[in-house]
CSV table of C-alpha atoms and ligand atoms in Angstrom, one decimal:
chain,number,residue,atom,x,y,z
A,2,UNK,CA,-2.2,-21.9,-0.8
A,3,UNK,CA,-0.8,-20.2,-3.6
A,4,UNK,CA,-3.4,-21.7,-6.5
A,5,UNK,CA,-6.4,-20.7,-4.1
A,6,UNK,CA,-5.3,-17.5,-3.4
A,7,UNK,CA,-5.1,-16.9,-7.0
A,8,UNK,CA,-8.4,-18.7,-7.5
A,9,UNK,CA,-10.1,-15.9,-4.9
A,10,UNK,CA,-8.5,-13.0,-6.7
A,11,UNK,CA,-11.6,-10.9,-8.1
A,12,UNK,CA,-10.9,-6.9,-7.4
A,13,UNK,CA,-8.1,-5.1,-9.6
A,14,UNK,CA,-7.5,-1.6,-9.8
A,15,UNK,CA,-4.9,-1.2,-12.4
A,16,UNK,CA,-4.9,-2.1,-15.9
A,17,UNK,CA,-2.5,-1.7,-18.3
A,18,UNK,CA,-4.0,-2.5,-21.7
A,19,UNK,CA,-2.6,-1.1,-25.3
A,20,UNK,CA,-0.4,1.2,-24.1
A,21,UNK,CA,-3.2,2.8,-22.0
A,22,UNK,CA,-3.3,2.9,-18.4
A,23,UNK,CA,-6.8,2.3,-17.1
A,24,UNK,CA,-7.4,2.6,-13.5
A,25,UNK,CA,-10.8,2.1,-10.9
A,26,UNK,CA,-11.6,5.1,-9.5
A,27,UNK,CA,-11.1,4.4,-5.7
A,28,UNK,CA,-12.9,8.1,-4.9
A,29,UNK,CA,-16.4,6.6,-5.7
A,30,UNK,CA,-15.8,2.9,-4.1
A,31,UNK,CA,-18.0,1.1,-3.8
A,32,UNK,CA,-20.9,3.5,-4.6
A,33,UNK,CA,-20.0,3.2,-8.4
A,34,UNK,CA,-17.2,1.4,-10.2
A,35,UNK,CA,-15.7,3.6,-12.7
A,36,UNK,CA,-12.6,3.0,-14.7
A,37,UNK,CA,-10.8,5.7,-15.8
A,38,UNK,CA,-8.1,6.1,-18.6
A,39,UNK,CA,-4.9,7.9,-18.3
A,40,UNK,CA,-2.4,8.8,-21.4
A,41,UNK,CA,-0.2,11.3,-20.2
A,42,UNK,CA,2.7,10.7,-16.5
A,43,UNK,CA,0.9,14.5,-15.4
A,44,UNK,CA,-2.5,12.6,-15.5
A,45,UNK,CA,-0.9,9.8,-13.9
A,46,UNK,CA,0.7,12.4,-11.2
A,47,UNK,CA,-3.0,13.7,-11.0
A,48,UNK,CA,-4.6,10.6,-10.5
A,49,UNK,CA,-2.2,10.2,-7.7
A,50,UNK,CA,-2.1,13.0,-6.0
A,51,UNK,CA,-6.3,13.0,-6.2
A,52,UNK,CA,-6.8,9.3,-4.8
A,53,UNK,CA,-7.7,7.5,-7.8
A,54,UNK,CA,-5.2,5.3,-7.0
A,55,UNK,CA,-3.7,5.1,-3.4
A,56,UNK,CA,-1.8,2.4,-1.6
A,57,UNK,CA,2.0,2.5,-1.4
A,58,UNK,CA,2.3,-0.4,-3.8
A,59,UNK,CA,-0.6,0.3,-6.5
A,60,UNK,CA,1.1,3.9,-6.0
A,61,UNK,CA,4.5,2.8,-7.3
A,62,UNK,CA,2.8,0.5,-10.3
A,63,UNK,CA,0.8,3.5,-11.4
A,64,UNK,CA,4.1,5.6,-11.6
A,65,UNK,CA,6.0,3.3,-13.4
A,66,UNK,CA,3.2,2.8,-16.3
A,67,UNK,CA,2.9,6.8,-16.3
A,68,UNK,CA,6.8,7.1,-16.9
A,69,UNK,CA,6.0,5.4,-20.1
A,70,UNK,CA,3.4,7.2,-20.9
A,71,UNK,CA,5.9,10.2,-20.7
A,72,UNK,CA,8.3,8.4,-22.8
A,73,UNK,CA,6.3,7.4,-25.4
A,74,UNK,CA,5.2,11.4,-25.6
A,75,UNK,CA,8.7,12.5,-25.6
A,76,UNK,CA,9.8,10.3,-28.1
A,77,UNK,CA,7.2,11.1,-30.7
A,78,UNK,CA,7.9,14.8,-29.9
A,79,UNK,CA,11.9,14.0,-30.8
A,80,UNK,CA,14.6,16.7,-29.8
A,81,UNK,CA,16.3,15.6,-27.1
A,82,UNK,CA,13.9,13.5,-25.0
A,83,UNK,CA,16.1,11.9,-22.5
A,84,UNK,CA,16.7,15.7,-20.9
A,85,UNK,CA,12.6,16.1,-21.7
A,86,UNK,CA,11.6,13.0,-20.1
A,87,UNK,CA,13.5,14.5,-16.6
A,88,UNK,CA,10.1,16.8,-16.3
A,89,UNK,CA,7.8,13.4,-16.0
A,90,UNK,CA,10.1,11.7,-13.5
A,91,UNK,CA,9.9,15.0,-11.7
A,92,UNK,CA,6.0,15.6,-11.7
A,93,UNK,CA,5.1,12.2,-10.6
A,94,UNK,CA,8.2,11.9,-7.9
A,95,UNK,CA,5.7,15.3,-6.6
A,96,UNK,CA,2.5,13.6,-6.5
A,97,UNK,CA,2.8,12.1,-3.1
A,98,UNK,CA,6.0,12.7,-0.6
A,99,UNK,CA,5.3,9.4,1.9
A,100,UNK,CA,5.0,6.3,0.5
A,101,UNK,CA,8.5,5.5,-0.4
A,102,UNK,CA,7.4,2.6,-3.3
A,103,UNK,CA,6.7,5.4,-5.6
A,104,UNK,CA,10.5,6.6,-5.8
A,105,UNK,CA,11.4,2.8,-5.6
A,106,UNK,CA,9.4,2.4,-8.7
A,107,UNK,CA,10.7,5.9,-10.4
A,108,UNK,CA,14.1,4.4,-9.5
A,109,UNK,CA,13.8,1.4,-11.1
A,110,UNK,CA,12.8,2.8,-14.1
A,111,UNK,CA,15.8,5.0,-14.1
A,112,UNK,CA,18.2,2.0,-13.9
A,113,UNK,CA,16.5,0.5,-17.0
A,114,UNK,CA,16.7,3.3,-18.9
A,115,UNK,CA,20.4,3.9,-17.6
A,116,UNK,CA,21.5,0.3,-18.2
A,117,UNK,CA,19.5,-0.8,-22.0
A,118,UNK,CA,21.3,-3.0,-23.6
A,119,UNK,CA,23.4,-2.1,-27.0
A,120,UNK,CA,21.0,-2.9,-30.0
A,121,UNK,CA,17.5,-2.9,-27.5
A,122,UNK,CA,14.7,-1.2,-28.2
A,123,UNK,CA,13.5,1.3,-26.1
A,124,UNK,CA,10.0,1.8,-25.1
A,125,UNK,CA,9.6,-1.8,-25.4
A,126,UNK,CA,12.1,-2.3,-22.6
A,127,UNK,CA,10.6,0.3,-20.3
A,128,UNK,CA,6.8,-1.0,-21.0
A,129,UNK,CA,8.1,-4.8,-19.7
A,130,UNK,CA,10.1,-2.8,-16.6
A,131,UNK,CA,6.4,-1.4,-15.4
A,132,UNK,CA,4.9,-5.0,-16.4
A,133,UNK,CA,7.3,-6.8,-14.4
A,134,UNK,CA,7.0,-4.2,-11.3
A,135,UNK,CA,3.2,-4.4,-11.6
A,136,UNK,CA,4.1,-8.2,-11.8
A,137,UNK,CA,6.2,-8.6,-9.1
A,138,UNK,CA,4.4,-6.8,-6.4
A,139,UNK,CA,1.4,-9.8,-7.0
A,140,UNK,CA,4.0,-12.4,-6.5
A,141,UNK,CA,5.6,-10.3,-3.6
A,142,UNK,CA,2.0,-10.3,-2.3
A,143,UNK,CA,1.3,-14.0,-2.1
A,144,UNK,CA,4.6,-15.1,-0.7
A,145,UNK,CA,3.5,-12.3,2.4
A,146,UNK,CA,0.5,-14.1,2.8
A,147,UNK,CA,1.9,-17.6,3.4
A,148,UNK,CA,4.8,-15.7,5.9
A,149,UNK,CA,1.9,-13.7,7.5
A,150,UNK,CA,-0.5,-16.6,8.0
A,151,UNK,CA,2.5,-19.0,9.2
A,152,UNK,CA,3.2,-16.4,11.8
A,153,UNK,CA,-0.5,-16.3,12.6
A,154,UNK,CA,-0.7,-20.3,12.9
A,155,UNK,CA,2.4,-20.3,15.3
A,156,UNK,CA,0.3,-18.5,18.3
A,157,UNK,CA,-2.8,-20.1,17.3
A,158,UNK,CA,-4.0,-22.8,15.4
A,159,UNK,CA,-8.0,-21.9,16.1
A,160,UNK,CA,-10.4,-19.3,14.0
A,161,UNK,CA,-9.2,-16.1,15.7
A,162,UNK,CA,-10.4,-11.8,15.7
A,163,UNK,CA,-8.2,-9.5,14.2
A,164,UNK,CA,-7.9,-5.6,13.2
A,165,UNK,CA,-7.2,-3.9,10.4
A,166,UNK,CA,-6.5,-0.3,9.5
A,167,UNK,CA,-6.7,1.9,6.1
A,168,UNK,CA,-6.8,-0.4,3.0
A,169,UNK,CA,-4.3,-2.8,2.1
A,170,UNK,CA,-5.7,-5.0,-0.2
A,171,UNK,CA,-6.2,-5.5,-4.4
A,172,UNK,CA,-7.1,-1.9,-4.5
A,173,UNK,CA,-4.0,-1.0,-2.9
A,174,UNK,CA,-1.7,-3.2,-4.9
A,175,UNK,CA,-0.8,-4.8,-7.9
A,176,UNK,CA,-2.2,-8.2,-6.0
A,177,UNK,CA,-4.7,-9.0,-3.5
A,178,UNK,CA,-2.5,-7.6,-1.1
A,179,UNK,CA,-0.5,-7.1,1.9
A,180,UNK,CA,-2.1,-6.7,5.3
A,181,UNK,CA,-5.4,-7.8,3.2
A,182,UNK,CA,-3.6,-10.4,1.6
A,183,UNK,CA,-2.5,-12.2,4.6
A,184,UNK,CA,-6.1,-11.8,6.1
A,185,UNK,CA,-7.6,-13.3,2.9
A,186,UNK,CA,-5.3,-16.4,3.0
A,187,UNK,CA,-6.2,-16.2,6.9
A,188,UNK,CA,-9.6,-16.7,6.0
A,189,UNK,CA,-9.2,-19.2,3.7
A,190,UNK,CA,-7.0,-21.2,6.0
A,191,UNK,CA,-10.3,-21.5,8.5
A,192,UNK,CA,-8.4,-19.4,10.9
A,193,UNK,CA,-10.5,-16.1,10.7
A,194,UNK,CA,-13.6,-15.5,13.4
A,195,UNK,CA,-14.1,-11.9,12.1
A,196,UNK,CA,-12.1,-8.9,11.2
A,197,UNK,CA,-12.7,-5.4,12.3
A,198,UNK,CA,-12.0,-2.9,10.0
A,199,UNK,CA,-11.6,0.9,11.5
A,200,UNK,CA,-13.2,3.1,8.9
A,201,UNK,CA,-10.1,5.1,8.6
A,202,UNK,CA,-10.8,8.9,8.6
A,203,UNK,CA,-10.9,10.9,7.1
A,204,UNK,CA,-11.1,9.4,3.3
A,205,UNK,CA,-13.1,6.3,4.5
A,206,UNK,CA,-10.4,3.3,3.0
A,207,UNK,CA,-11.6,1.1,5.4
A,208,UNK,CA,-15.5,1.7,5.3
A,209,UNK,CA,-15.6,2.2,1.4
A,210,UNK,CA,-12.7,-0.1,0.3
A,211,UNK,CA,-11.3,-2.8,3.3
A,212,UNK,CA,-15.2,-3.7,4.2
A,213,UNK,CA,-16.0,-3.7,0.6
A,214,UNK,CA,-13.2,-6.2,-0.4
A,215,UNK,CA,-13.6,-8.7,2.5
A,216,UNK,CA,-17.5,-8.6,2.3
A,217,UNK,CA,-17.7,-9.5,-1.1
A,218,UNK,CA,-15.0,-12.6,-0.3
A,219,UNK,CA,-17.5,-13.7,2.5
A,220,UNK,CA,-14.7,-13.1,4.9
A,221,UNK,CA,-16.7,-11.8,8.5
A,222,UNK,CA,-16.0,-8.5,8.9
A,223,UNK,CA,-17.3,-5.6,10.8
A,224,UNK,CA,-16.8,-2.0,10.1
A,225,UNK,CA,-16.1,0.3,13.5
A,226,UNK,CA,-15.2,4.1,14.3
A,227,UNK,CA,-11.2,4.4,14.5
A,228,UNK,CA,-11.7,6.0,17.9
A,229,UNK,CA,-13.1,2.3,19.0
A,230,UNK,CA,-10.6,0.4,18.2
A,231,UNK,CA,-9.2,0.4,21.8
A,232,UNK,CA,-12.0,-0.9,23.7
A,233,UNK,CA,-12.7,-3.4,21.3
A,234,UNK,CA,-9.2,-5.0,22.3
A,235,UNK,CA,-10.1,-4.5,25.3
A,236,UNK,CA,-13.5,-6.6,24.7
A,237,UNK,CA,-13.2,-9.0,21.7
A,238,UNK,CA,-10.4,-11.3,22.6
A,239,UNK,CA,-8.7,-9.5,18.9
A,240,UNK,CA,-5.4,-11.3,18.7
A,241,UNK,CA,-3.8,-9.3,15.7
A,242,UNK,CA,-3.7,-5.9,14.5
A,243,UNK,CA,-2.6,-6.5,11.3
A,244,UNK,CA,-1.4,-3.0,8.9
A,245,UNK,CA,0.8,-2.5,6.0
A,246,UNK,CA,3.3,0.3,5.5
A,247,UNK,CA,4.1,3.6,3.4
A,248,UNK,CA,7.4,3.8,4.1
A,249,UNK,CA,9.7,1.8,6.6
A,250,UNK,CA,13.5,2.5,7.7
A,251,UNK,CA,16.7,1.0,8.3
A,252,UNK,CA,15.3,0.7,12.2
A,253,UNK,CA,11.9,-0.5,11.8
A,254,UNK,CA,9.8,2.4,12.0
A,255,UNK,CA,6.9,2.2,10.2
A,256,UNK,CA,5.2,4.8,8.3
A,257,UNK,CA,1.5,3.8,7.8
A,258,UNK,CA,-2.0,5.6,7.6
A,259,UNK,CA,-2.7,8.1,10.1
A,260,UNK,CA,-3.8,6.3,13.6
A,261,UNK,CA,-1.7,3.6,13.1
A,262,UNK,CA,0.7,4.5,15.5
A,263,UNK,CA,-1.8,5.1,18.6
A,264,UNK,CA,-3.2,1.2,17.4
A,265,UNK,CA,0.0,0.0,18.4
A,266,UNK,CA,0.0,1.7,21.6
A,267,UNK,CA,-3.3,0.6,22.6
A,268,UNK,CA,-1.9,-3.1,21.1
A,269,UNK,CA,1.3,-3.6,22.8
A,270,UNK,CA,-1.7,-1.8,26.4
A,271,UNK,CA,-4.0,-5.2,25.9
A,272,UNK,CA,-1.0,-7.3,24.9
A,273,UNK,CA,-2.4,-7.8,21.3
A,274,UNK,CA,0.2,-8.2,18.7
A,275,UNK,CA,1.1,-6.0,16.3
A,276,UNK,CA,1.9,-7.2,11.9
A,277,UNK,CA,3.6,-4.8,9.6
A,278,UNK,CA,2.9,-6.3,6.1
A,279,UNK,CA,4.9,-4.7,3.5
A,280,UNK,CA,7.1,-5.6,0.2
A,281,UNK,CA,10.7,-4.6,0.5
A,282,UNK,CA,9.6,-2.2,-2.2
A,283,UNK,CA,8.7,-0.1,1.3
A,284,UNK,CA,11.6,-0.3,3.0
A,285,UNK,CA,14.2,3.1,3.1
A,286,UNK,CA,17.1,1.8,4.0
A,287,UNK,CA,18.6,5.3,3.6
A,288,UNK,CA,16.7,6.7,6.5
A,289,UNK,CA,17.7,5.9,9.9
A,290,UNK,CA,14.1,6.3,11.8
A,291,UNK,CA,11.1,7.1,11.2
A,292,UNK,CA,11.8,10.8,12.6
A,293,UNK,CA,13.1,11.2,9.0
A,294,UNK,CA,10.0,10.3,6.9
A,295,UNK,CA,8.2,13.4,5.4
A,296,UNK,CA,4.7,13.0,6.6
A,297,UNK,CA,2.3,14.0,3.7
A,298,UNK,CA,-0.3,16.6,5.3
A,299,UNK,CA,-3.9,17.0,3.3
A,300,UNK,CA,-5.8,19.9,3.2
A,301,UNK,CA,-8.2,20.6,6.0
A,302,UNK,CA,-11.3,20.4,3.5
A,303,UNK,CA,-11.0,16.9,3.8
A,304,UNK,CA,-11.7,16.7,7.2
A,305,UNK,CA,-14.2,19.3,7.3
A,306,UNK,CA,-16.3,18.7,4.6
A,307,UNK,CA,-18.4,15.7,3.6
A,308,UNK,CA,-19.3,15.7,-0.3
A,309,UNK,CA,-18.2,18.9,-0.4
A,310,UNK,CA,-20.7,20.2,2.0
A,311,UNK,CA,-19.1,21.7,5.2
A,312,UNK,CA,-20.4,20.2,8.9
A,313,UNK,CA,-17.7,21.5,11.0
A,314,UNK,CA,-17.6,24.7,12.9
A,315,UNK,CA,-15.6,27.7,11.1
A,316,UNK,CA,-12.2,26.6,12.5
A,317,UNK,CA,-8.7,25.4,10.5
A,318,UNK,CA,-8.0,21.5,10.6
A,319,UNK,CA,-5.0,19.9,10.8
A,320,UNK,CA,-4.7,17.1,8.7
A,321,UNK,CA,-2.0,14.8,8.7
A,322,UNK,CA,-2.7,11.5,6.5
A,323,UNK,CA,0.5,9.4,8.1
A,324,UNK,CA,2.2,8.4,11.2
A,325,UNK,CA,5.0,6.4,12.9
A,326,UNK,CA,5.0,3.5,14.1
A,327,UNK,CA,8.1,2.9,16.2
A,328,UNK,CA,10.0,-0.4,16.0
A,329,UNK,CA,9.6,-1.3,19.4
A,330,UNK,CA,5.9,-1.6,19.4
A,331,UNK,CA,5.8,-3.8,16.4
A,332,UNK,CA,6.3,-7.8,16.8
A,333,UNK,CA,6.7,-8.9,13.2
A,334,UNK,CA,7.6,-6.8,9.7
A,335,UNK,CA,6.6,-9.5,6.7
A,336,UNK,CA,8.3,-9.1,3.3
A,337,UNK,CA,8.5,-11.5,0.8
A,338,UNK,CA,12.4,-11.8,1.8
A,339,UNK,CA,11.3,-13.2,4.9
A,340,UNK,CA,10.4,-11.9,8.5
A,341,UNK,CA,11.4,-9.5,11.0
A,342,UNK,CA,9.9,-10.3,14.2
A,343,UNK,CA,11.1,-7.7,17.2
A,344,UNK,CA,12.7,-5.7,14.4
A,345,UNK,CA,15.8,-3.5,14.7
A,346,UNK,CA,18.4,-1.9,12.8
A,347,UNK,CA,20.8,-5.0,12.7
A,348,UNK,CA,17.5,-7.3,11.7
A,349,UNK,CA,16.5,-5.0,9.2
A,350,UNK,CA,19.9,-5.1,7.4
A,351,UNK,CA,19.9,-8.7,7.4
A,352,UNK,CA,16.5,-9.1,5.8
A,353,UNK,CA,17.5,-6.2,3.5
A,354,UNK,CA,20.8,-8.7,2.4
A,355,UNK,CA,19.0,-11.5,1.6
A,356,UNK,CA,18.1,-12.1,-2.3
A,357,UNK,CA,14.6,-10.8,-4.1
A,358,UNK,CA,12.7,-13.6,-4.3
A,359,UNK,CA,10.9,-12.0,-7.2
B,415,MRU,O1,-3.5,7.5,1.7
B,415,MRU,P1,-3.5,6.1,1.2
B,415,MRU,O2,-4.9,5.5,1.0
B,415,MRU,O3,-2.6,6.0,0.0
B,415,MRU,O4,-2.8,5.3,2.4
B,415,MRU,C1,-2.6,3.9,2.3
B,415,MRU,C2,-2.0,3.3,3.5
B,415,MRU,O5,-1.7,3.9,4.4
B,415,MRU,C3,-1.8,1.8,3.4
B,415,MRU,O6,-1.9,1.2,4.7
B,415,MRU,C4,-0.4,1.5,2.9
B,415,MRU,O7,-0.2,2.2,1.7
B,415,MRU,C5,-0.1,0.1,2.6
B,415,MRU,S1,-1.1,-0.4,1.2
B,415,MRU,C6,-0.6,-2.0,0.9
């Protein structure tokens, strides 16, 4: 499986390439494919904060590759640069407040730089840390994939429907994927009919990005309004909804784009069941539930405006970009550690024991 996942892999949207950090523009998907280049962790907050990049994963990767941006800055600045470098930490840790991979990543980069070795060189050390995060969410994304479609195969062994929400795939990570990624290997198992991808208000990930990845795999897909998802469980024998995760705690909760919660409502209604793919890179065991998780909100423009040309009536808009998922109405979490199926607090710990594979 491995080898012909690799061998499908064609959409990146992070490059790190002579100490730049290039990245595909995910606001203009798949009208135009633009690549832009970042040199600074504030244009790497930006890029974050504006949806260049999105995806908890890719989120965490860009991060890492703009803390050494910063370094290399404050280093050729000189003057203290360890106190310095606090304010690039700082500025991309505020880019985004949900998924948690990004202060996984920021963390990780911490330890390194707490923890070099007597004699090592510096920025050299903290450019192979991003590589191997970057590096380590692809492997963490193929080892999901065989879990997820294991898991899949167990309740059946026949092509099958399944739903999908937001965009989990290559553009979202440093691979092909989580959700995405099991659906791919799915697909190329022979056990996909056709996917149906809800849109995903209001920035359109599963219109612009989800249909745009699986259609040019020749995976079956079909795009569909969020607000149909229900009565298409009701009508197209869907078997799996299949999401990833932003953020998911000690419990089980699941943080996720916006809608996922009421999917797993209307799942657990038409006795569809419900996958949480995710890295343990997402998983916060320092929160107890999901009641914890800041829920990033967006401003109403968003959902008011198309192109930046207003449709709605003259009224405010709420706009929340996540929900939660509670434990209870999920059947499996999938990790590269393993999975979770009927998760809970005591499951959770267990998985969160076991050794990194990666
Ligand atoms: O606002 P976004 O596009 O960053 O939200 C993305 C999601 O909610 C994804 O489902 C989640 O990050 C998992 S991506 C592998």
């Amino acid at each position: 499986m491995r080898e012909r996942l690799l061998a499908a892999e064609k959409v990146k949207a992070i490059e790190w390439r002579d100490g730049t950090l290039h990245l595909l523009d995910q606001r203009k998907l798949p009208i135009e494919e633009q690549w832009l280049a970042y040199g600074s962790a504030a244009e790497v907050a930006r890029a974050i904060r504006d949806m260049v990049v999105r995806g908890a994963p890719a989120i965490g990767i860009a991060a890492a590759y703009g803390l050494v941006l910063g370094l290399r800055a404050r280093l050729a600045e000189g003057g203290d640069w360890r106190a310095a470098l606090e304010a690039d930490f700082e500025v991309l840790a505020d880019s985004r407040p949900t998924a948690v991979n990004l202060f996984w990543a920021l963390n990780r980069m911490r330890e390194r730089l707490d923890h070099l070795k007597p004699g090592e060189d510096l920025y050299p050390a903290m450019e192979a840390e991003a590589v191997a995060i970057h590096d380590s969410d692809r492997e963490a994304n193929l080892t999901m994939a065989q879990f997820g479609v294991d898991l899949i195969r167990k309740h059946m062994a026949r092509p099958q429907s399944l739903l999908t929400h937001c965009n989990t795939g290559a553009l979202a990570t440093g691979g092909f994927g989580t959700a995405l990624g099991v659906i791919r290997a799915a697909h190329l198992d022979g056990l996909i009919e056709r996917v149906y991808a809800d849109e995903t208000r209001p920035w359109l990930q599963g219109s612009r990005l989800t249909a745009w990845e699986l259609a040019g795999e020749g995976v079956p897909v079909s795009l569909n309004a969020d607000s149909a998802a229900a009565h298409l469980m009701k009508t197209r024998s869907i078997t799996w909804v299949i999401v990833g995760a932003d953020r998911i705690t000690a419990n089980g909760d699941v943080a996720n784009k916006i809608g996922t919660y009421q999917l797993a409502v209307n799942a657990m209604h038409h006795g569809v069941r419900f996958m949480v793919v995710a890295p343990s890179s997402t998983i916060d065991m320092s929160l107890e539930t999901g009641d914890e998780i800041i829920i990033e909100e967006r401003p109403g423009h968003e959902l008011l405006e198309v192109h930046g040309q207003r449709f709605a009536a003259e009224v405010e808009a709420i706009n929340p970009v996540f929900d939660v998922t509670p434990a209870d109405l999920i059947d499996a979490i999938v990790t590269e550690k393993g999975v979770v199926e009927r998760p809970d607090a005591k499951k959770m710990a267990e998985l969160m024991n076991r050794k990194r594979l990666h």
